[in-house]
PDB file of C-alpha atoms in Angstrom:
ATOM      1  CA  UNK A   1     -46.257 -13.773   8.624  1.00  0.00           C
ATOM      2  CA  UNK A   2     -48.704 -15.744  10.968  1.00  0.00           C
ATOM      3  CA  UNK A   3     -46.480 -18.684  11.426  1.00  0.00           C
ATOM      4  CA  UNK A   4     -45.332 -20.274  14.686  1.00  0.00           C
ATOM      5  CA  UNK A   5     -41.840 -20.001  14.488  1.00  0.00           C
ATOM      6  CA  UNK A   6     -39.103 -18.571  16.944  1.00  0.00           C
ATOM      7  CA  UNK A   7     -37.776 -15.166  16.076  1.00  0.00           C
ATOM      8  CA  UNK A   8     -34.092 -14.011  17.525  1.00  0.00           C
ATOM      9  CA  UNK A   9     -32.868 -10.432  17.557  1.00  0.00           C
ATOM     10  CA  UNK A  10     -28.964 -10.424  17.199  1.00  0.00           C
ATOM     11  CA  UNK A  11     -27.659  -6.918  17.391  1.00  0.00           C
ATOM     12  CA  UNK A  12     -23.689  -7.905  18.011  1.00  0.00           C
ATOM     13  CA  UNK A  13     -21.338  -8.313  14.681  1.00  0.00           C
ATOM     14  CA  UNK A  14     -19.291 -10.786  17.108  1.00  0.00           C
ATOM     15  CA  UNK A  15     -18.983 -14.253  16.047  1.00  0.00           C
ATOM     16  CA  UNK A  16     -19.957 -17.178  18.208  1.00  0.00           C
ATOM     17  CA  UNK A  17     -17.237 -17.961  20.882  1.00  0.00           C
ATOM     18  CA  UNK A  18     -14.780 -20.389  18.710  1.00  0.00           C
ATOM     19  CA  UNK A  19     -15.622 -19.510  15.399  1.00  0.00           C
ATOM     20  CA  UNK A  20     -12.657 -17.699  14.150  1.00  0.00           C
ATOM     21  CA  UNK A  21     -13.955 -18.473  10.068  1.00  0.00           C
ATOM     22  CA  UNK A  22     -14.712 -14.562   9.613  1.00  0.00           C
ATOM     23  CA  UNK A  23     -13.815 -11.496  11.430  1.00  0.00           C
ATOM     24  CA  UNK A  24     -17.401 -10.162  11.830  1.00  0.00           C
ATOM     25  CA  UNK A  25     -20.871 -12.007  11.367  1.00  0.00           C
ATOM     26  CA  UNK A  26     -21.158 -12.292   8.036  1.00  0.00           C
ATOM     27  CA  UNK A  27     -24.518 -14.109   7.326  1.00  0.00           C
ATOM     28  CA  UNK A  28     -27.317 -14.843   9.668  1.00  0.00           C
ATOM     29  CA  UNK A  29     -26.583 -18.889   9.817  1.00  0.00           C
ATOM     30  CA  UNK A  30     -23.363 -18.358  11.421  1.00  0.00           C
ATOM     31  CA  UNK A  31     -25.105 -18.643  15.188  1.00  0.00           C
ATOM     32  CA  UNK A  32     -26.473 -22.135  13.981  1.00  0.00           C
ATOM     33  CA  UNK A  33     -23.437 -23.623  12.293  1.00  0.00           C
ATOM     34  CA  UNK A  34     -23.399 -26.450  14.839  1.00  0.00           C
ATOM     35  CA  UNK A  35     -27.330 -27.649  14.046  1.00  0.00           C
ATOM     36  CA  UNK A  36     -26.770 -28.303  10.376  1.00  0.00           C
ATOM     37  CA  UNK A  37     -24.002 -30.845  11.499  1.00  0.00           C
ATOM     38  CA  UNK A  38     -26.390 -31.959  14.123  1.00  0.00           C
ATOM     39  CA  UNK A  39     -28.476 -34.978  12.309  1.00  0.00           C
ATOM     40  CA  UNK A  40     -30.558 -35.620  15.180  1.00  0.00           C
ATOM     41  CA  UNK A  41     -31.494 -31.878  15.868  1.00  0.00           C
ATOM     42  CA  UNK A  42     -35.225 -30.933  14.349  1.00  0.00           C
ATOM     43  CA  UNK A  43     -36.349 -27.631  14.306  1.00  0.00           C
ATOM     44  CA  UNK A  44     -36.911 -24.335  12.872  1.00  0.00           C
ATOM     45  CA  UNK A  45     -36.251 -20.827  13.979  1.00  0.00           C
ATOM     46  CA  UNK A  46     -35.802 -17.229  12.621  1.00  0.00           C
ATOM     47  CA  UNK A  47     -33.695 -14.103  13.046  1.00  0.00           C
ATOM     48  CA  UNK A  48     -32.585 -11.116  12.503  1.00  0.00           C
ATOM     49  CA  UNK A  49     -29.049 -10.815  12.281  1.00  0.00           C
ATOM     50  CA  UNK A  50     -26.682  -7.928  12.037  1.00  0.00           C
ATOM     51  CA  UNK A  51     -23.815  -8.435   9.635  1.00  0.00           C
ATOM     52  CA  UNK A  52     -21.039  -6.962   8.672  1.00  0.00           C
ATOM     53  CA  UNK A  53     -18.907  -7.718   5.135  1.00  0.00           C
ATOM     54  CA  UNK A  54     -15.287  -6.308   4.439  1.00  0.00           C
ATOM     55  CA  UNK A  55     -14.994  -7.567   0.863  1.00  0.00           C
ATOM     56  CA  UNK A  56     -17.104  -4.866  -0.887  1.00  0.00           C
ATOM     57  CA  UNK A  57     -16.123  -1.610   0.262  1.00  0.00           C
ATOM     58  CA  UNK A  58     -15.417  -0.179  -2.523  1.00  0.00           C
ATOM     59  CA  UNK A  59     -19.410  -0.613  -3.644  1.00  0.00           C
ATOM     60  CA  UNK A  60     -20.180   0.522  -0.114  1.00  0.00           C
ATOM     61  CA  UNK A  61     -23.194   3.541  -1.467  1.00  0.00           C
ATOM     62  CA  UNK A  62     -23.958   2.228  -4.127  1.00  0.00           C
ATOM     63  CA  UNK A  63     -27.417   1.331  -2.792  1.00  0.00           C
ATOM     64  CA  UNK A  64     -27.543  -2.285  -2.584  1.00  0.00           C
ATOM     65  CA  UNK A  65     -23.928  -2.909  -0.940  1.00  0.00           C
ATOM     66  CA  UNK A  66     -24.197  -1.139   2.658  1.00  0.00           C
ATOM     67  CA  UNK A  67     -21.123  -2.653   5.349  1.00  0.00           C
ATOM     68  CA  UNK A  68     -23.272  -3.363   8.097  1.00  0.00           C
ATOM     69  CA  UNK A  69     -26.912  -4.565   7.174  1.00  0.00           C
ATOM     70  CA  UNK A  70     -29.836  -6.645   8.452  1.00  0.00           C
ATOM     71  CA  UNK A  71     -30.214 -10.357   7.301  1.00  0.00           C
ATOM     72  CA  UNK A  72     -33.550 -11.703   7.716  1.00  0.00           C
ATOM     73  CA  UNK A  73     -33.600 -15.657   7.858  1.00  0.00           C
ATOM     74  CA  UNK A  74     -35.238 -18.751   8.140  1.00  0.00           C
ATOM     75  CA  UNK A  75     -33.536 -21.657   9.358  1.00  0.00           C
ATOM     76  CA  UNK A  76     -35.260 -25.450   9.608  1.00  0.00           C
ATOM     77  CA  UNK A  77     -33.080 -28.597  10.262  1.00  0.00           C
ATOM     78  CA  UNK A  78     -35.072 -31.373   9.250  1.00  0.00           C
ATOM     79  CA  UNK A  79     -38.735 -30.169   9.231  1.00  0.00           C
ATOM     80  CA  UNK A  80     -39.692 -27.468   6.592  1.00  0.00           C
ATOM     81  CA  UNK A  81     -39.344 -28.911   3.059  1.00  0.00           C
ATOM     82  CA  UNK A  82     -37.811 -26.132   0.147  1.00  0.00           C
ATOM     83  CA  UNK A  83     -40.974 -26.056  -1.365  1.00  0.00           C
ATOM     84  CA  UNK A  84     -42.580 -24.681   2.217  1.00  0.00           C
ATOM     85  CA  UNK A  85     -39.774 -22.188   2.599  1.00  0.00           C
ATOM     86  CA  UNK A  86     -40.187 -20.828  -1.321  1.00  0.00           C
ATOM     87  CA  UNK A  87     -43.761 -20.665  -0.739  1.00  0.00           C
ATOM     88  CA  UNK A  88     -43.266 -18.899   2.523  1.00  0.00           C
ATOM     89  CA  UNK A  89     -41.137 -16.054   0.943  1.00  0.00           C
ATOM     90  CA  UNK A  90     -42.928 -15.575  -1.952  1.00  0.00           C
ATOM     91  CA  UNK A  91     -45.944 -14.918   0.262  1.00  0.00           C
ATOM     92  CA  UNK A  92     -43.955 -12.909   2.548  1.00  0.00           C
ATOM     93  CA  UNK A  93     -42.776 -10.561  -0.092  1.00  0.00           C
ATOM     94  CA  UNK A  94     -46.352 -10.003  -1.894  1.00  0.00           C
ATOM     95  CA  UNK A  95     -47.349  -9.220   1.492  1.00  0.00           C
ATOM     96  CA  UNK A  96     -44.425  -6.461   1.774  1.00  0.00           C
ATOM     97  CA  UNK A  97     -45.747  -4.951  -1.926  1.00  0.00           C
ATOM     98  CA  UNK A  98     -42.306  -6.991  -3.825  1.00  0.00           C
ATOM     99  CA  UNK A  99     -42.765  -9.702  -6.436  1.00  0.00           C
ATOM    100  CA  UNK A 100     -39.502 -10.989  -7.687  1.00  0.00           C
ATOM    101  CA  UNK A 101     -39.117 -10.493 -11.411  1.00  0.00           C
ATOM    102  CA  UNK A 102     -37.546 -13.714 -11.812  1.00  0.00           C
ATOM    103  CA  UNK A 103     -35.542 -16.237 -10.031  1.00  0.00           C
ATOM    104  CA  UNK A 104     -32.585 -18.258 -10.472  1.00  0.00           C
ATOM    105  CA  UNK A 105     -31.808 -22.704  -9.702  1.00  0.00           C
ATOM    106  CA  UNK A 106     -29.123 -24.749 -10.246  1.00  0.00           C
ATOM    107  CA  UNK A 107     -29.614 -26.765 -13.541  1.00  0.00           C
ATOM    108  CA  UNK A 108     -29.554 -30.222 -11.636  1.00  0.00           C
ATOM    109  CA  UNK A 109     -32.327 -28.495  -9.290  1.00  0.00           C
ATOM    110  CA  UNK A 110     -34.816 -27.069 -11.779  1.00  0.00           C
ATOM    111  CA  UNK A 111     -36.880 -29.954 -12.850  1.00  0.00           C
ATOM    112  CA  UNK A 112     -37.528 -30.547  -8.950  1.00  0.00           C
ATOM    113  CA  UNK A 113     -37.788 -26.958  -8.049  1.00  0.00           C
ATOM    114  CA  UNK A 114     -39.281 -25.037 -10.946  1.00  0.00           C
ATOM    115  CA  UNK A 115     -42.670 -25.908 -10.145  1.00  0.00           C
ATOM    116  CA  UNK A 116     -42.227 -24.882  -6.063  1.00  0.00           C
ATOM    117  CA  UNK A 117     -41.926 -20.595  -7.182  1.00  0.00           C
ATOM    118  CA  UNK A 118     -45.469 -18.770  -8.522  1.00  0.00           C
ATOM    119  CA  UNK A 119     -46.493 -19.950 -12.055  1.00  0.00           C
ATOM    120  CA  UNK A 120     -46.057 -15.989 -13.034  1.00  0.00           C
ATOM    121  CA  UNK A 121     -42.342 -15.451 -11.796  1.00  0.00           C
ATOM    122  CA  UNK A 122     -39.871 -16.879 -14.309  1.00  0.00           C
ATOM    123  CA  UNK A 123     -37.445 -18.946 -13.518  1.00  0.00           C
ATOM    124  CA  UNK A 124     -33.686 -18.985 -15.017  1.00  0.00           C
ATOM    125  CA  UNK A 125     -31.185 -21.792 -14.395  1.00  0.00           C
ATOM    126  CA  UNK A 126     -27.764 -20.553 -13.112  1.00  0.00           C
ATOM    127  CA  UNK A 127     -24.641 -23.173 -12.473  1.00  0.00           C
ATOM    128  CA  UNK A 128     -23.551 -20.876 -10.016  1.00  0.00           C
ATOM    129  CA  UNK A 129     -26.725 -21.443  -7.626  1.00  0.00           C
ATOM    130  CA  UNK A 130     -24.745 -23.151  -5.082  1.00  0.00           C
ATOM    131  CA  UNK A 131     -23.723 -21.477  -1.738  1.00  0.00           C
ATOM    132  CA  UNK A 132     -21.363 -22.836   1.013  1.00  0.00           C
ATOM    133  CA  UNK A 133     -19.246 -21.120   3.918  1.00  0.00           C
ATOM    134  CA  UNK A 134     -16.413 -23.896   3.497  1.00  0.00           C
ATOM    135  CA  UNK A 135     -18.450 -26.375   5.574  1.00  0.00           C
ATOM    136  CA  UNK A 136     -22.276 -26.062   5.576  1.00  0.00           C
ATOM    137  CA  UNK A 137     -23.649 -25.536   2.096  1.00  0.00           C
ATOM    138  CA  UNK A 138     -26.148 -27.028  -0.853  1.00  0.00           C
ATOM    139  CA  UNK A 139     -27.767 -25.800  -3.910  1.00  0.00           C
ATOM    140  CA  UNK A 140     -29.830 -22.472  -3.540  1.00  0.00           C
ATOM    141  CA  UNK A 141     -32.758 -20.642  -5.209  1.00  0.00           C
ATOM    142  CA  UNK A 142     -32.404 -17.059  -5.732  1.00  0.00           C
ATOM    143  CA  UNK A 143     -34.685 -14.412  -5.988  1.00  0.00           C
ATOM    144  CA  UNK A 144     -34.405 -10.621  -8.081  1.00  0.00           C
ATOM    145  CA  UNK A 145     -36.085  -7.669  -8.642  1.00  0.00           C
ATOM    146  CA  UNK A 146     -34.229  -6.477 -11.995  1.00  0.00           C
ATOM    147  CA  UNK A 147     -30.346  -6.777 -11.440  1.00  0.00           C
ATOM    148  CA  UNK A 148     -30.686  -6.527  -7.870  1.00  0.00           C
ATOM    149  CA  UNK A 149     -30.568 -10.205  -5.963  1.00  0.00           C
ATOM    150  CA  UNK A 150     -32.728  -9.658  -2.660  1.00  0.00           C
ATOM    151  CA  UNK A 151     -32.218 -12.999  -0.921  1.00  0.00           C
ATOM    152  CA  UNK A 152     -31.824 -16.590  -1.694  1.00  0.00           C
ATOM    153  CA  UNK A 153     -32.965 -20.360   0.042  1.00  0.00           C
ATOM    154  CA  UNK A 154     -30.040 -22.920   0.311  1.00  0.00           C
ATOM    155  CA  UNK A 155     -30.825 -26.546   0.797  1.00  0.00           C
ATOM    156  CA  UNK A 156     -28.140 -27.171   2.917  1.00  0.00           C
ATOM    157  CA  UNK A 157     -27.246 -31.271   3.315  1.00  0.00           C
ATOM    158  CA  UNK A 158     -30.267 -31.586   1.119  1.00  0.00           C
ATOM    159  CA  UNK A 159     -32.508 -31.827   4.342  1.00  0.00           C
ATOM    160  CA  UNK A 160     -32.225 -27.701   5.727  1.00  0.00           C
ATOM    161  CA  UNK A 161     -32.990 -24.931   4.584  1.00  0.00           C
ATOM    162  CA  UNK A 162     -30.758 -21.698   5.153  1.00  0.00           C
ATOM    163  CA  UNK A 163     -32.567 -18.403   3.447  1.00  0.00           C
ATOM    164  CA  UNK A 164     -31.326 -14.949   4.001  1.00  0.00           C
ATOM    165  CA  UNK A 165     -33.050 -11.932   2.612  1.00  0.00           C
ATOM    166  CA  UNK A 166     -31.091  -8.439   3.127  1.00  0.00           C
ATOM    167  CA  UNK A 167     -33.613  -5.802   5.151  1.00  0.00           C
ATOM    168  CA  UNK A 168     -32.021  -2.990   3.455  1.00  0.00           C
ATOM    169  CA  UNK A 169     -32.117  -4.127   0.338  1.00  0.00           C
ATOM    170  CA  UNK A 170     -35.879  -4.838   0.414  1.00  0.00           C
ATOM    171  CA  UNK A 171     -36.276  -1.497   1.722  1.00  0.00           C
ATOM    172  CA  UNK A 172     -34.166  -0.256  -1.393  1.00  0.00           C
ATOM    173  CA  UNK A 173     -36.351  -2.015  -4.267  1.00  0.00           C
ATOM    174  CA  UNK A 174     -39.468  -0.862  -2.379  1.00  0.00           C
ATOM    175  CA  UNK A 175     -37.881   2.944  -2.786  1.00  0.00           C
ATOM    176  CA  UNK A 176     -36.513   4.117   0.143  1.00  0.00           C
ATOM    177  CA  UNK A 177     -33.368   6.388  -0.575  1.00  0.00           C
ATOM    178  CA  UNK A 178     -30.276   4.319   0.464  1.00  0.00           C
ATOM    179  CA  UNK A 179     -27.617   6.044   2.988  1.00  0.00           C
ATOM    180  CA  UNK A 180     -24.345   7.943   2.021  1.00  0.00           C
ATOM    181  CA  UNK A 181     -21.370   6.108   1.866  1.00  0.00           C
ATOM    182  CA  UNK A 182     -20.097   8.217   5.022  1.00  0.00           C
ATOM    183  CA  UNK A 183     -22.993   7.369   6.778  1.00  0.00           C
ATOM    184  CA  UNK A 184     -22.573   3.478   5.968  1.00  0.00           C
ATOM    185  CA  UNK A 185     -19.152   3.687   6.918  1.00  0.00           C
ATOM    186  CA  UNK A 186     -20.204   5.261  10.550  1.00  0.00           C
ATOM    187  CA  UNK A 187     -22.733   2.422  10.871  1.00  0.00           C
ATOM    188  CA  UNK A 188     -20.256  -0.091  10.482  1.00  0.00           C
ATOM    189  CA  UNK A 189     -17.390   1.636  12.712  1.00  0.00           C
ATOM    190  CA  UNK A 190     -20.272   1.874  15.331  1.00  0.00           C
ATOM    191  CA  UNK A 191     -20.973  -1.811  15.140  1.00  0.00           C
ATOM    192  CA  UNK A 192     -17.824  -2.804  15.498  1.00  0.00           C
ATOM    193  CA  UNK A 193     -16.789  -0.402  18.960  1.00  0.00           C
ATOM    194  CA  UNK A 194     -20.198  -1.806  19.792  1.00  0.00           C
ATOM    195  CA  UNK A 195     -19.239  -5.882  19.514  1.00  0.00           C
ATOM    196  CA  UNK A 196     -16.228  -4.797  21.772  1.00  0.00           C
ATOM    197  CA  UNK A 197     -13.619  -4.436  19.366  1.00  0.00           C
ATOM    198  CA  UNK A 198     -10.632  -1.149  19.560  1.00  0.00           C
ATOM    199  CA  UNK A 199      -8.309  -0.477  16.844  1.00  0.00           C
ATOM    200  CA  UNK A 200      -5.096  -2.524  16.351  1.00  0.00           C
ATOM    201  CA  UNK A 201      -2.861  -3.830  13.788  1.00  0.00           C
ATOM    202  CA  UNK A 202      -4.456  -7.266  13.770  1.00  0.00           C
ATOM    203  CA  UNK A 203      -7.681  -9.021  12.751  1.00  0.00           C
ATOM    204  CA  UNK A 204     -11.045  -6.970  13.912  1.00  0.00           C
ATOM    205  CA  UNK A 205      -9.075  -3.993  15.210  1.00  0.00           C
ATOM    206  CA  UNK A 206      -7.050  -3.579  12.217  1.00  0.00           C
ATOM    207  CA  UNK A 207     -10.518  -3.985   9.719  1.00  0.00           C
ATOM    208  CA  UNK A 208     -11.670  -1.207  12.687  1.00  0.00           C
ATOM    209  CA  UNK A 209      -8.623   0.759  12.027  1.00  0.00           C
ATOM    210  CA  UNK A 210      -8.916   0.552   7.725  1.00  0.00           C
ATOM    211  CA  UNK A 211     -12.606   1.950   8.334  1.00  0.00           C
ATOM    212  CA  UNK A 212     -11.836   4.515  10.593  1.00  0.00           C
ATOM    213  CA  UNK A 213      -9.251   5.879   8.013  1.00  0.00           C
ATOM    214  CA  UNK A 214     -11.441   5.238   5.065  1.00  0.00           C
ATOM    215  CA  UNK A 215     -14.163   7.321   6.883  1.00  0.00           C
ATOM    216  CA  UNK A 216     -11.557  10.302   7.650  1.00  0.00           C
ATOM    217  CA  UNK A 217     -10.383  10.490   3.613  1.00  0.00           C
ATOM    218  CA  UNK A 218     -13.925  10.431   2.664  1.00  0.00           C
ATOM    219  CA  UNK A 219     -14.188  13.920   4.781  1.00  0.00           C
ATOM    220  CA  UNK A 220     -16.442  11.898   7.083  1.00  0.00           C
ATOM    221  CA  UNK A 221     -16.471  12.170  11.300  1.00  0.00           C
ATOM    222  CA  UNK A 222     -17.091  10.476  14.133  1.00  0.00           C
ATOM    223  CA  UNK A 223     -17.556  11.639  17.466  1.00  0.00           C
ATOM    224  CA  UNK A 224     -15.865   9.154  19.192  1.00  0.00           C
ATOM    225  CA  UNK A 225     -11.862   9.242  20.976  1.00  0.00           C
ATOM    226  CA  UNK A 226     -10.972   6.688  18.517  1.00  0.00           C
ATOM    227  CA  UNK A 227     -11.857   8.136  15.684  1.00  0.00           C
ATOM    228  CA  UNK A 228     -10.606  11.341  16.699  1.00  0.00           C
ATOM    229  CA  UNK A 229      -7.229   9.653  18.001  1.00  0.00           C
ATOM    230  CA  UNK A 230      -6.643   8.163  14.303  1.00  0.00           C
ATOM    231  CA  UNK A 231      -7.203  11.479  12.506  1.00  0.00           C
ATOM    232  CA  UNK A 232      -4.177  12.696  14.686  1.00  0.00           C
ATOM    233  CA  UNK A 233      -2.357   9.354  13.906  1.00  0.00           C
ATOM    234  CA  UNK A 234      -2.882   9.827  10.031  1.00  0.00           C
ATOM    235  CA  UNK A 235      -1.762  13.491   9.844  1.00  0.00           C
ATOM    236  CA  UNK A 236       1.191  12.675  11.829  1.00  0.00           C
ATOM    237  CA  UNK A 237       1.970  10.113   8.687  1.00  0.00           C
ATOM    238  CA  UNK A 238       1.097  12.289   6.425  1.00  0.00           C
ATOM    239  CA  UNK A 239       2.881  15.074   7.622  1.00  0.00           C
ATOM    240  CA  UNK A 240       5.824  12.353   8.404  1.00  0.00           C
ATOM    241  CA  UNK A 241       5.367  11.289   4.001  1.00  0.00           C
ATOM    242  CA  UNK A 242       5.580  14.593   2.506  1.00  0.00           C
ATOM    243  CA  UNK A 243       8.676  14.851   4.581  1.00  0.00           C
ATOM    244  CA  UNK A 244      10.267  12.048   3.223  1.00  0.00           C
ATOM    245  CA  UNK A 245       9.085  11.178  -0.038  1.00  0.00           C
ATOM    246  CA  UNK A 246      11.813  13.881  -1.389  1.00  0.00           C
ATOM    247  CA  UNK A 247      14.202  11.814   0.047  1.00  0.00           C
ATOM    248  CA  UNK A 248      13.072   8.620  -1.452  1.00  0.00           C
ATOM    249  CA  UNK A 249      11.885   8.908  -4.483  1.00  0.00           C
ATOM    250  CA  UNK A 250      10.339   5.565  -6.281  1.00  0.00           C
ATOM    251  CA  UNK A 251       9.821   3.794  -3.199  1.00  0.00           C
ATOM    252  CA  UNK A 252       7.091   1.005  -3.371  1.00  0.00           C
ATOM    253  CA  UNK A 253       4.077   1.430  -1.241  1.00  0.00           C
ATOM    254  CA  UNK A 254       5.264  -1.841   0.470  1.00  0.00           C
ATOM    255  CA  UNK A 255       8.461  -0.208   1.047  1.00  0.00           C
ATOM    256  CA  UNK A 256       6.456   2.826   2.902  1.00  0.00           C
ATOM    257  CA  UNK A 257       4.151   0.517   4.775  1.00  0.00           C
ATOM    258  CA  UNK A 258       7.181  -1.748   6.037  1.00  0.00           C
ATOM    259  CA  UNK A 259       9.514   0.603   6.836  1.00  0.00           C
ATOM    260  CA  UNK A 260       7.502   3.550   7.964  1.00  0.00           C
ATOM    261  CA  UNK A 261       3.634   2.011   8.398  1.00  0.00           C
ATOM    262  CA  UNK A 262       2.472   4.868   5.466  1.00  0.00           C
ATOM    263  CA  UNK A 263      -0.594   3.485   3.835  1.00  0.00           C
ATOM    264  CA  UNK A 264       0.701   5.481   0.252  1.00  0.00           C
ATOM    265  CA  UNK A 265      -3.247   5.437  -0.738  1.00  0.00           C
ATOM    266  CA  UNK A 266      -3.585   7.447   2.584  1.00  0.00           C
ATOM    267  CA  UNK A 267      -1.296   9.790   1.957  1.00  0.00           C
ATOM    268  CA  UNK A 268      -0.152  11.088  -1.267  1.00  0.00           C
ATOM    269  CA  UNK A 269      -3.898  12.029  -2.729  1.00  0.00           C
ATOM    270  CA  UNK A 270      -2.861  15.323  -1.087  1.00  0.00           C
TER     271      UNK A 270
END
């Protein structure tokens, strides 16, 4: 778009030093937490942010749910009103070949904010067109193509605007054939040995550790000494359950994590 605003690359899934609220990056306004809060801040700036969310791996390959992805946004604190920021996506996405098939407001939002989207794109209300991280949030605008939701504008404090629109799933309404689940998973193992992180039994090296297994029971490799060192490390337990699940038969899988540290999903599908 010709517009003069600031555009950061962010390639690292590392959250900013002192913000221990996720594991991993999880949405592009995470770097600028601190300028919502900041009344007398003005500005506006873009990124690109890498991200990386835990909480739907089992969709991971389904198309529109990848691990690690790309979140484009726009971020203004005090200068660009919502109705700038719709009309600046809408004419971003025509310009891409997408036109939303509808969008969605918040009922208390849509007499103010029908009018701001294309006369030709419908517009639903939804009660659940809200979005906050705990601490920096408002009511939000969201835009579809069919069932798929492809990014949304939050009005943060009433007087922001945070917008996020995934890259990948752009790329996936405008047709281009989304990854394998293996292949998503070796994205986001990559990301996170990139960011700095090594396998554990805590936090970011534990999440490392879950992925790393997931990719080796999916038949998927790595070539990296980590992921090679927790293939040994899972056919040692395996080997280790099928020598003792004779012996206790019945056993919860808490029992087998506790007492032994067998993951029984790991293990016994073999």
């Amino acid at each position: 778009m010709d517009a003069d605003i600031p555009l950061e690359l962010n390639t690292s899934v590392r959250p900013p030093e002192g913000d221990d609220s996720t594991l991993f990056i999880s949405a592009g306004m995470q770097r600028f937490k601190s300028l919502f809060a900041d009344t007398s801040y003005v500005g506006t700036v873009a990124n690109i942010q890498s991200c990386l969310r835990l909480n739907d791996l089992e969709e991971v390959g389904d198309g529109t749910h990848c691990l690690r992805f790309d979140m484009m946004g726009l971020f203004s604190f005090r200068q660009m009103a919502v109705g700038d920021g719709i009309a600046f996506w809408h004419a971003y996405l025509r310009r891409i070949g997408i036109t939303p098939t509808h969008v969605t407001v918040h009922p208390d939002r849509t007499a103010l904010w029908r009018d701001l989207h294309p006369a030709d794109i419908e517009v639903r209300p939804d009660p659940d067109c809200t979005w906050s991280d705990g601490g920096t949030g408002g009511y939000c605008t969201e835009f579809y193509v069919g069932d798929i939701e492809i990014g949304n504008i939050v009005n943060p404090r009433g007087d922001c605007l945070d917008v996020g629109f995934g890259l990948q799933r752009l790329e996936h309404v405008l047709g281009v054939p989304p990854p394998s689940a293996v292949d998503l998973l070796r994205e986001g193992i990559s990301a996170i040995l990139d960011a700095g992180y090594v396998p554990g039994n805590k936090a970011q090296g534990y999440a490392l550790r879950r992925l790393l297994r997931t990719l080796w029971r999916q038949g998927g490799t790595l070539d990296h000494p980590v992921f090679h060192a927790e293939r040994q490390r899972q056919e040692r337990l395996r080997a280790m359950y099928h020598r003792l699940a004779p012996r206790h038969p019945g056993m919860s899988a808490a029992w087998w994590f506790d007492t032994h540290g067998i993951v029984l999903a790991d293990v016994e599908d073999t």
